[in-house]
């Protein structure tokens, strides 16, 4: 367990940066083109082949070297039509939209899991 915590901790700065980037650039449902592009680029760097679904959804499969049970992980990407609280360095740059729902964190966590799983293929 300590080794797992250490490996996750190694991603802390990277994932925090991604979360803050997502938070700064919120997009409402089916408008998440920039967000999907960031996630696609990240997954491609991991050697995965992401593809779009329903215009803004991103899907990628990671196959291991032996047959195993299938595991599906997902995260929502959409923001809410809510005005950001002023004063945050990483606050929304889009008037009337923000990630008040935590999806920015969910996306960052999920690509972090993808990084760790891809490293253990």
mmCIF file of N, CA and C in Angstrom:
data_model
loop_
_atom_site.group_PDB
_atom_site.id
_atom_site.type_symbol
_atom_site.label_atom_id
_atom_site.label_comp_id
_atom_site.label_asym_id
_atom_site.label_seq_id
_atom_site.Cartn_x
_atom_site.Cartn_y
_atom_site.Cartn_z
ATOM 1 N N UNK A 1 0.824 -1.191 0.000
ATOM 2 C CA UNK A 1 0.000 0.000 0.000
ATOM 3 C C UNK A 1 0.868 1.255 0.000
ATOM 4 N N UNK A 2 1.983 1.229 0.720
ATOM 5 C CA UNK A 2 2.860 2.393 0.769
ATOM 6 C C UNK A 2 3.430 2.709 -0.613
ATOM 7 N N UNK A 3 3.735 1.657 -1.364
ATOM 8 C CA UNK A 3 4.277 1.844 -2.716
ATOM 9 C C UNK A 3 3.230 2.491 -3.628
ATOM 10 N N UNK A 4 1.983 2.065 -3.493
ATOM 11 C CA UNK A 4 0.897 2.647 -4.288
ATOM 12 C C UNK A 4 0.736 4.124 -3.929
ATOM 13 N N UNK A 5 0.724 4.441 -2.644
ATOM 14 C CA UNK A 5 0.594 5.828 -2.204
ATOM 15 C C UNK A 5 1.751 6.679 -2.733
ATOM 16 N N UNK A 6 2.939 6.115 -2.730
ATOM 17 C CA UNK A 6 4.109 6.839 -3.230
ATOM 18 C C UNK A 6 3.964 7.138 -4.723
ATOM 19 N N UNK A 7 3.555 6.140 -5.493
ATOM 20 C CA UNK A 7 3.405 6.340 -6.944
ATOM 21 C C UNK A 7 2.310 7.347 -7.270
ATOM 22 N N UNK A 8 1.227 7.317 -6.523
ATOM 23 C CA UNK A 8 0.167 8.305 -6.722
ATOM 24 C C UNK A 8 0.676 9.686 -6.326
ATOM 25 N N UNK A 9 1.408 9.752 -5.223
ATOM 26 C CA UNK A 9 1.971 11.022 -4.776
ATOM 27 C C UNK A 9 2.902 11.649 -5.796
ATOM 28 N N UNK A 10 3.582 10.825 -6.570
ATOM 29 C CA UNK A 10 4.490 11.325 -7.611
ATOM 30 C C UNK A 10 3.733 12.098 -8.688
ATOM 31 N N UNK A 11 2.445 11.821 -8.819
ATOM 32 C CA UNK A 11 1.630 12.497 -9.832
ATOM 33 C C UNK A 11 0.926 13.747 -9.292
ATOM 34 N N UNK A 12 1.110 14.043 -8.027
ATOM 35 C CA UNK A 12 0.350 15.113 -7.391
ATOM 36 C C UNK A 12 0.424 16.445 -8.150
ATOM 37 N N UNK A 13 1.620 16.919 -8.455
ATOM 38 C CA UNK A 13 1.764 18.213 -9.128
ATOM 39 C C UNK A 13 1.125 18.192 -10.516
ATOM 40 N N UNK A 14 1.344 17.114 -11.244
ATOM 41 C CA UNK A 14 0.789 16.978 -12.589
ATOM 42 C C UNK A 14 -0.745 16.987 -12.561
ATOM 43 N N UNK A 15 -1.320 16.221 -11.656
ATOM 44 C CA UNK A 15 -2.773 16.136 -11.589
ATOM 45 C C UNK A 15 -3.392 17.420 -11.054
ATOM 46 N N UNK A 16 -2.735 18.067 -10.120
ATOM 47 C CA UNK A 16 -3.227 19.347 -9.617
ATOM 48 C C UNK A 16 -3.220 20.393 -10.736
ATOM 49 N N UNK A 17 -2.187 20.380 -11.543
ATOM 50 C CA UNK A 17 -2.108 21.304 -12.676
ATOM 51 C C UNK A 17 -3.234 21.042 -13.676
ATOM 52 N N UNK A 18 -3.486 19.775 -13.973
ATOM 53 C CA UNK A 18 -4.579 19.421 -14.880
ATOM 54 C C UNK A 18 -5.929 19.844 -14.305
ATOM 55 N N UNK A 19 -6.157 19.567 -13.047
ATOM 56 C CA UNK A 19 -7.426 19.940 -12.416
ATOM 57 C C UNK A 19 -7.645 21.444 -12.486
ATOM 58 N N UNK A 20 -6.608 22.190 -12.198
ATOM 59 C CA UNK A 20 -6.741 23.646 -12.246
ATOM 60 C C UNK A 20 -6.956 24.145 -13.669
ATOM 61 N N UNK A 21 -6.346 23.501 -14.638
ATOM 62 C CA UNK A 21 -6.580 23.863 -16.037
ATOM 63 C C UNK A 21 -8.039 23.600 -16.415
ATOM 64 N N UNK A 22 -8.546 22.444 -16.046
ATOM 65 C CA UNK A 22 -9.955 22.139 -16.320
ATOM 66 C C UNK A 22 -10.866 23.152 -15.616
ATOM 67 N N UNK A 23 -10.498 23.523 -14.394
ATOM 68 C CA UNK A 23 -11.328 24.459 -13.631
ATOM 69 C C UNK A 23 -11.341 25.841 -14.301
ATOM 70 N N UNK A 24 -10.216 26.255 -14.839
ATOM 71 C CA UNK A 24 -10.124 27.560 -15.490
ATOM 72 C C UNK A 24 -10.928 27.627 -16.786
ATOM 73 N N UNK A 25 -11.136 26.484 -17.413
ATOM 74 C CA UNK A 25 -11.776 26.432 -18.729
ATOM 75 C C UNK A 25 -13.018 25.548 -18.719
ATOM 76 N N UNK A 26 -14.039 25.919 -17.960
ATOM 77 C CA UNK A 26 -15.248 25.090 -17.874
ATOM 78 C C UNK A 26 -16.064 25.137 -19.163
ATOM 79 N N UNK A 27 -16.687 24.010 -19.485
ATOM 80 C CA UNK A 27 -17.559 23.913 -20.656
ATOM 81 C C UNK A 27 -18.806 23.140 -20.250
ATOM 82 N N UNK A 28 -19.944 23.632 -20.665
ATOM 83 C CA UNK A 28 -21.200 22.956 -20.347
ATOM 84 C C UNK A 28 -21.327 21.669 -21.161
ATOM 85 N N UNK A 29 -22.299 20.839 -20.812
ATOM 86 C CA UNK A 29 -22.530 19.564 -21.486
ATOM 87 C C UNK A 29 -22.614 19.687 -22.994
ATOM 88 N N UNK A 30 -21.913 18.809 -23.679
ATOM 89 C CA UNK A 30 -21.825 18.738 -25.140
ATOM 90 C C UNK A 30 -21.140 19.957 -25.752
ATOM 91 N N UNK A 31 -20.455 20.754 -24.911
ATOM 92 C CA UNK A 31 -19.615 21.854 -25.382
ATOM 93 C C UNK A 31 -18.151 21.610 -25.010
ATOM 94 N N UNK A 32 -17.840 20.462 -24.453
ATOM 95 C CA UNK A 32 -16.518 20.207 -23.872
ATOM 96 C C UNK A 32 -15.451 19.869 -24.910
ATOM 97 N N UNK A 33 -15.368 20.636 -25.979
ATOM 98 C CA UNK A 33 -14.417 20.342 -27.050
ATOM 99 C C UNK A 33 -12.966 20.552 -26.609
ATOM 100 N N UNK A 34 -12.690 21.649 -25.915
ATOM 101 C CA UNK A 34 -11.330 21.893 -25.441
ATOM 102 C C UNK A 34 -10.933 20.829 -24.425
ATOM 103 N N UNK A 35 -11.826 20.580 -23.484
ATOM 104 C CA UNK A 35 -11.558 19.588 -22.443
ATOM 105 C C UNK A 35 -11.279 18.221 -23.052
ATOM 106 N N UNK A 36 -12.100 17.810 -23.997
ATOM 107 C CA UNK A 36 -11.907 16.513 -24.650
ATOM 108 C C UNK A 36 -10.559 16.479 -25.368
ATOM 109 N N UNK A 37 -10.167 17.583 -25.972
ATOM 110 C CA UNK A 37 -8.875 17.646 -26.659
ATOM 111 C C UNK A 37 -7.707 17.490 -25.697
ATOM 112 N N UNK A 38 -7.803 18.104 -24.531
ATOM 113 C CA UNK A 38 -6.748 17.977 -23.518
ATOM 114 C C UNK A 38 -6.643 16.519 -23.064
ATOM 115 N N UNK A 39 -7.774 15.895 -22.820
ATOM 116 C CA UNK A 39 -7.782 14.501 -22.368
ATOM 117 C C UNK A 39 -7.263 13.579 -23.463
ATOM 118 N N UNK A 40 -7.692 13.795 -24.698
ATOM 119 C CA UNK A 40 -7.192 12.989 -25.820
ATOM 120 C C UNK A 40 -5.672 13.083 -25.933
ATOM 121 N N UNK A 41 -5.135 14.286 -25.867
ATOM 122 C CA UNK A 41 -3.681 14.472 -25.977
ATOM 123 C C UNK A 41 -2.958 13.743 -24.846
ATOM 124 N N UNK A 42 -3.493 13.820 -23.649
ATOM 125 C CA UNK A 42 -2.894 13.156 -22.492
ATOM 126 C C UNK A 42 -2.868 11.641 -22.707
ATOM 127 N N UNK A 43 -3.990 11.094 -23.140
ATOM 128 C CA UNK A 43 -4.073 9.649 -23.347
ATOM 129 C C UNK A 43 -3.166 9.189 -24.486
ATOM 130 N N UNK A 44 -3.041 9.989 -25.523
ATOM 131 C CA UNK A 44 -2.129 9.652 -26.629
ATOM 132 C C UNK A 44 -0.690 9.591 -26.144
ATOM 133 N N UNK A 45 -0.312 10.501 -25.238
ATOM 134 C CA UNK A 45 1.038 10.484 -24.661
ATOM 135 C C UNK A 45 1.308 9.185 -23.910
ATOM 136 N N UNK A 46 0.253 8.552 -23.431
ATOM 137 C CA UNK A 46 0.383 7.280 -22.708
ATOM 138 C C UNK A 46 0.441 6.087 -23.654
ATOM 139 N N UNK A 47 0.335 6.351 -24.955
ATOM 140 C CA UNK A 47 0.345 5.269 -25.932
ATOM 141 C C UNK A 47 -1.031 4.686 -26.199
ATOM 142 N N UNK A 48 -2.078 5.339 -25.717
ATOM 143 C CA UNK A 48 -3.440 4.864 -25.957
ATOM 144 C C UNK A 48 -3.980 5.490 -27.242
ATOM 145 N N UNK A 49 -5.080 4.956 -27.711
ATOM 146 C CA UNK A 49 -5.717 5.453 -28.924
ATOM 147 C C UNK A 49 -7.132 5.928 -28.583
ATOM 148 N N UNK A 50 -7.236 7.141 -28.019
ATOM 149 C CA UNK A 50 -8.559 7.626 -27.643
ATOM 150 C C UNK A 50 -9.410 7.937 -28.866
ATOM 151 N N UNK A 51 -10.721 7.845 -28.683
ATOM 152 C CA UNK A 51 -11.643 8.228 -29.748
ATOM 153 C C UNK A 51 -12.828 8.961 -29.135
ATOM 154 N N UNK A 52 -13.479 9.755 -29.957
ATOM 155 C CA UNK A 52 -14.616 10.554 -29.497
ATOM 156 C C UNK A 52 -15.901 9.756 -29.608
ATOM 157 N N UNK A 53 -16.786 10.029 -28.669
ATOM 158 C CA UNK A 53 -18.131 9.464 -28.693
ATOM 159 C C UNK A 53 -19.097 10.591 -28.341
ATOM 160 N N UNK A 54 -20.232 10.648 -29.009
ATOM 161 C CA UNK A 54 -21.249 11.670 -28.746
ATOM 162 C C UNK A 54 -20.636 13.070 -28.801
ATOM 163 N N UNK A 55 -19.767 13.295 -29.742
ATOM 164 C CA UNK A 55 -19.112 14.575 -30.027
ATOM 165 C C UNK A 55 -18.019 14.973 -29.039
ATOM 166 N N UNK A 56 -18.302 14.922 -27.752
ATOM 167 C CA UNK A 56 -17.316 15.419 -26.792
ATOM 168 C C UNK A 56 -16.850 14.375 -25.783
ATOM 169 N N UNK A 57 -17.386 13.189 -25.822
ATOM 170 C CA UNK A 57 -16.925 12.131 -24.931
ATOM 171 C C UNK A 57 -15.630 11.533 -25.452
ATOM 172 N N UNK A 58 -14.789 11.063 -24.564
ATOM 173 C CA UNK A 58 -13.509 10.453 -24.940
ATOM 174 C C UNK A 58 -13.455 9.047 -24.347
ATOM 175 N N UNK A 59 -13.112 8.084 -25.186
ATOM 176 C CA UNK A 59 -13.016 6.689 -24.766
ATOM 177 C C UNK A 59 -11.656 6.153 -25.199
ATOM 178 N N UNK A 60 -11.025 5.373 -24.337
ATOM 179 C CA UNK A 60 -9.771 4.711 -24.688
ATOM 180 C C UNK A 60 -9.743 3.361 -23.998
ATOM 181 N N UNK A 61 -9.237 2.370 -24.692
ATOM 182 C CA UNK A 61 -9.110 1.025 -24.122
ATOM 183 C C UNK A 61 -7.647 0.740 -23.837
ATOM 184 N N UNK A 62 -7.403 0.121 -22.704
ATOM 185 C CA UNK A 62 -6.069 -0.286 -22.313
ATOM 186 C C UNK A 62 -6.109 -1.793 -22.144
ATOM 187 N N UNK A 63 -5.404 -2.476 -23.014
ATOM 188 C CA UNK A 63 -5.410 -3.938 -22.957
ATOM 189 C C UNK A 63 -4.113 -4.437 -22.357
ATOM 190 N N UNK A 64 -4.241 -5.419 -21.499
ATOM 191 C CA UNK A 64 -3.070 -6.030 -20.888
ATOM 192 C C UNK A 64 -2.503 -7.133 -21.762
ATOM 193 N N UNK A 65 -1.501 -7.797 -21.239
ATOM 194 C CA UNK A 65 -0.832 -8.847 -22.000
ATOM 195 C C UNK A 65 -1.481 -10.217 -21.804
ATOM 196 N N UNK A 66 -2.426 -10.316 -20.905
ATOM 197 C CA UNK A 66 -3.106 -11.592 -20.672
ATOM 198 C C UNK A 66 -4.591 -11.340 -20.462
ATOM 199 N N UNK A 67 -5.415 -12.339 -20.689
ATOM 200 C CA UNK A 67 -6.854 -12.167 -20.452
ATOM 201 C C UNK A 67 -7.121 -11.824 -18.980
ATOM 202 N N UNK A 68 -8.020 -10.899 -18.786
ATOM 203 C CA UNK A 68 -8.348 -10.487 -17.424
ATOM 204 C C UNK A 68 -9.769 -9.941 -17.408
ATOM 205 N N UNK A 69 -10.323 -9.778 -16.231
ATOM 206 C CA UNK A 69 -11.646 -9.162 -16.161
ATOM 207 C C UNK A 69 -11.615 -7.742 -16.745
ATOM 208 N N UNK A 70 -12.745 -7.296 -17.218
ATOM 209 C CA UNK A 70 -12.847 -5.956 -17.796
ATOM 210 C C UNK A 70 -13.233 -4.968 -16.700
ATOM 211 N N UNK A 71 -12.586 -3.843 -16.710
ATOM 212 C CA UNK A 71 -12.853 -2.780 -15.758
ATOM 213 C C UNK A 71 -13.130 -1.509 -16.545
ATOM 214 N N UNK A 72 -14.226 -0.843 -16.241
ATOM 215 C CA UNK A 72 -14.543 0.413 -16.918
ATOM 216 C C UNK A 72 -14.507 1.537 -15.894
ATOM 217 N N UNK A 73 -13.838 2.607 -16.252
ATOM 218 C CA UNK A 73 -13.773 3.791 -15.411
ATOM 219 C C UNK A 73 -14.314 4.968 -16.209
ATOM 220 N N UNK A 74 -15.035 5.876 -15.550
ATOM 221 C CA UNK A 74 -15.578 7.026 -16.267
ATOM 222 C C UNK A 74 -15.608 8.240 -15.354
ATOM 223 N N UNK A 75 -15.622 9.389 -15.998
ATOM 224 C CA UNK A 75 -15.750 10.647 -15.268
ATOM 225 C C UNK A 75 -16.560 11.611 -16.109
ATOM 226 N N UNK A 76 -17.379 12.413 -15.462
ATOM 227 C CA UNK A 76 -18.107 13.466 -16.163
ATOM 228 C C UNK A 76 -17.153 14.621 -16.428
ATOM 229 N N UNK A 77 -17.432 15.379 -17.504
ATOM 230 C CA UNK A 77 -16.562 16.486 -17.890
ATOM 231 C C UNK A 77 -17.256 17.839 -17.845
ATOM 232 N N UNK A 78 -18.558 17.846 -17.778
ATOM 233 C CA UNK A 78 -19.279 19.112 -17.923
ATOM 234 C C UNK A 78 -19.224 19.969 -16.667
ATOM 235 N N UNK A 79 -19.295 21.283 -16.909
ATOM 236 C CA UNK A 79 -19.356 22.270 -15.839
ATOM 237 C C UNK A 79 -20.811 22.671 -15.629
ATOM 238 N N UNK A 80 -21.022 23.601 -14.734
ATOM 239 C CA UNK A 80 -22.367 24.094 -14.438
ATOM 240 C C UNK A 80 -22.497 25.565 -14.827
ATOM 241 N N UNK A 81 -23.707 26.000 -15.142
ATOM 242 C CA UNK A 81 -23.928 27.413 -15.449
ATOM 243 C C UNK A 81 -24.022 28.230 -14.155
ATOM 244 N N UNK A 82 -22.882 28.349 -13.471
ATOM 245 C CA UNK A 82 -22.801 29.014 -12.177
ATOM 246 C C UNK A 82 -21.638 30.001 -12.242
ATOM 247 N N UNK A 83 -21.800 31.166 -11.633
ATOM 248 C CA UNK A 83 -20.727 32.153 -11.607
ATOM 249 C C UNK A 83 -19.649 31.730 -10.619
ATOM 250 N N UNK A 84 -18.403 31.809 -11.029
ATOM 251 C CA UNK A 84 -17.247 31.452 -10.189
ATOM 252 C C UNK A 84 -17.109 32.429 -9.024
ATOM 253 N N UNK A 85 -16.628 31.922 -7.911
ATOM 254 C CA UNK A 85 -16.290 32.755 -6.769
ATOM 255 C C UNK A 85 -15.008 33.514 -7.116
ATOM 256 N N UNK A 86 -14.996 34.798 -6.908
ATOM 257 C CA UNK A 86 -13.837 35.628 -7.244
ATOM 258 C C UNK A 86 -12.639 35.350 -6.335
ATOM 259 N N UNK A 87 -11.442 35.588 -6.861
ATOM 260 C CA UNK A 87 -10.239 35.572 -6.042
ATOM 261 C C UNK A 87 -9.378 34.330 -6.099
ATOM 262 N N UNK A 88 -9.794 33.316 -6.804
ATOM 263 C CA UNK A 88 -8.972 32.107 -6.887
ATOM 264 C C UNK A 88 -7.999 32.233 -8.063
ATOM 265 N N UNK A 89 -6.748 31.885 -7.849
ATOM 266 C CA UNK A 89 -5.756 31.944 -8.920
ATOM 267 C C UNK A 89 -6.119 31.008 -10.066
ATOM 268 N N UNK A 90 -6.815 29.945 -9.753
ATOM 269 C CA UNK A 90 -7.202 28.961 -10.770
ATOM 270 C C UNK A 90 -8.685 29.071 -11.124
ATOM 271 N N UNK A 91 -9.300 30.200 -10.814
ATOM 272 C CA UNK A 91 -10.735 30.383 -11.048
ATOM 273 C C UNK A 91 -11.121 30.342 -12.513
ATOM 274 N N UNK A 92 -12.385 30.119 -12.751
ATOM 275 C CA UNK A 92 -12.934 30.051 -14.104
ATOM 276 C C UNK A 92 -12.639 31.324 -14.877
ATOM 277 N N UNK A 93 -12.264 31.162 -16.124
ATOM 278 C CA UNK A 93 -12.030 32.295 -17.019
ATOM 279 C C UNK A 93 -13.248 32.537 -17.908
ATOM 280 N N UNK A 94 -14.316 31.771 -17.684
ATOM 281 C CA UNK A 94 -15.521 31.867 -18.499
ATOM 282 C C UNK A 94 -16.667 32.378 -17.627
ATOM 283 N N UNK A 95 -17.172 33.545 -17.969
ATOM 284 C CA UNK A 95 -18.255 34.138 -17.182
ATOM 285 C C UNK A 95 -19.478 33.227 -17.154
ATOM 286 N N UNK A 96 -20.019 33.047 -15.961
ATOM 287 C CA UNK A 96 -21.249 32.274 -15.811
ATOM 288 C C UNK A 96 -21.099 30.768 -15.899
ATOM 289 N N UNK A 97 -19.857 30.266 -15.910
ATOM 290 C CA UNK A 97 -19.622 28.811 -15.954
ATOM 291 C C UNK A 97 -18.500 28.469 -14.984
ATOM 292 N N UNK A 98 -18.681 27.362 -14.280
ATOM 293 C CA UNK A 98 -17.597 26.877 -13.413
ATOM 294 C C UNK A 98 -17.787 25.397 -13.076
ATOM 295 N N UNK A 99 -16.714 24.802 -12.610
ATOM 296 C CA UNK A 99 -16.769 23.418 -12.135
ATOM 297 C C UNK A 99 -17.090 23.434 -10.646
ATOM 298 N N UNK A 100 -18.323 23.744 -10.326
ATOM 299 C CA UNK A 100 -18.778 23.747 -8.944
ATOM 300 C C UNK A 100 -19.132 22.333 -8.491
ATOM 301 N N UNK A 101 -19.073 21.388 -9.410
ATOM 302 C CA UNK A 101 -19.552 20.031 -9.175
ATOM 303 C C UNK A 101 -18.433 19.026 -8.919
ATOM 304 N N UNK A 102 -17.180 19.433 -9.102
ATOM 305 C CA UNK A 102 -16.064 18.524 -8.872
ATOM 306 C C UNK A 102 -15.626 17.719 -10.078
ATOM 307 N N UNK A 103 -16.243 17.927 -11.220
ATOM 308 C CA UNK A 103 -15.856 17.146 -12.395
ATOM 309 C C UNK A 103 -14.420 17.433 -12.822
ATOM 310 N N UNK A 104 -13.913 18.636 -12.533
ATOM 311 C CA UNK A 104 -12.521 18.934 -12.843
ATOM 312 C C UNK A 104 -11.593 17.972 -12.095
ATOM 313 N N UNK A 105 -11.904 17.727 -10.842
ATOM 314 C CA UNK A 105 -11.123 16.771 -10.054
ATOM 315 C C UNK A 105 -11.302 15.345 -10.518
ATOM 316 N N UNK A 106 -12.526 14.989 -10.897
ATOM 317 C CA UNK A 106 -12.788 13.626 -11.369
ATOM 318 C C UNK A 106 -11.980 13.334 -12.628
ATOM 319 N N UNK A 107 -11.940 14.290 -13.557
ATOM 320 C CA UNK A 107 -11.173 14.080 -14.798
ATOM 321 C C UNK A 107 -9.689 13.928 -14.508
ATOM 322 N N UNK A 108 -9.155 14.767 -13.634
ATOM 323 C CA UNK A 108 -7.739 14.684 -13.301
ATOM 324 C C UNK A 108 -7.408 13.339 -12.655
ATOM 325 N N UNK A 109 -8.276 12.889 -11.742
ATOM 326 C CA UNK A 109 -8.040 11.597 -11.094
ATOM 327 C C UNK A 109 -8.078 10.451 -12.101
ATOM 328 N N UNK A 110 -9.018 10.517 -13.033
ATOM 329 C CA UNK A 110 -9.161 9.425 -13.988
ATOM 330 C C UNK A 110 -7.969 9.341 -14.930
ATOM 331 N N UNK A 111 -7.455 10.467 -15.414
ATOM 332 C CA UNK A 111 -6.277 10.379 -16.288
ATOM 333 C C UNK A 111 -5.057 9.954 -15.476
ATOM 334 N N UNK A 112 -5.033 10.283 -14.185
ATOM 335 C CA UNK A 112 -3.958 9.783 -13.326
ATOM 336 C C UNK A 112 -3.999 8.270 -13.193
ATOM 337 N N UNK A 113 -5.195 7.721 -13.044
ATOM 338 C CA UNK A 113 -5.357 6.265 -13.004
ATOM 339 C C UNK A 113 -4.920 5.669 -14.340
ATOM 340 N N UNK A 114 -5.295 6.319 -15.435
ATOM 341 C CA UNK A 114 -4.897 5.823 -16.768
ATOM 342 C C UNK A 114 -3.369 5.792 -16.864
ATOM 343 N N UNK A 115 -2.704 6.827 -16.353
ATOM 344 C CA UNK A 115 -1.229 6.859 -16.410
ATOM 345 C C UNK A 115 -0.645 5.671 -15.643
ATOM 346 N N UNK A 116 -1.143 5.435 -14.449
ATOM 347 C CA UNK A 116 -0.601 4.337 -13.638
ATOM 348 C C UNK A 116 -0.895 2.971 -14.249
ATOM 349 N N UNK A 117 -2.104 2.782 -14.767
ATOM 350 C CA UNK A 117 -2.432 1.509 -15.389
ATOM 351 C C UNK A 117 -1.620 1.284 -16.664
ATOM 352 N N UNK A 118 -1.453 2.320 -17.463
ATOM 353 C CA UNK A 118 -0.676 2.193 -18.708
ATOM 354 C C UNK A 118 0.783 1.845 -18.393
ATOM 355 N N UNK A 119 1.307 2.362 -17.302
ATOM 356 C CA UNK A 119 2.689 2.068 -16.918
ATOM 357 C C UNK A 119 2.866 0.615 -16.486
ATOM 358 N N UNK A 120 1.781 -0.022 -16.079
ATOM 359 C CA UNK A 120 1.857 -1.409 -15.584
ATOM 360 C C UNK A 120 1.374 -2.439 -16.606
ATOM 361 N N UNK A 121 1.170 -2.009 -17.835
ATOM 362 C CA UNK A 121 0.672 -2.936 -18.861
ATOM 363 C C UNK A 121 1.476 -4.198 -18.932
#
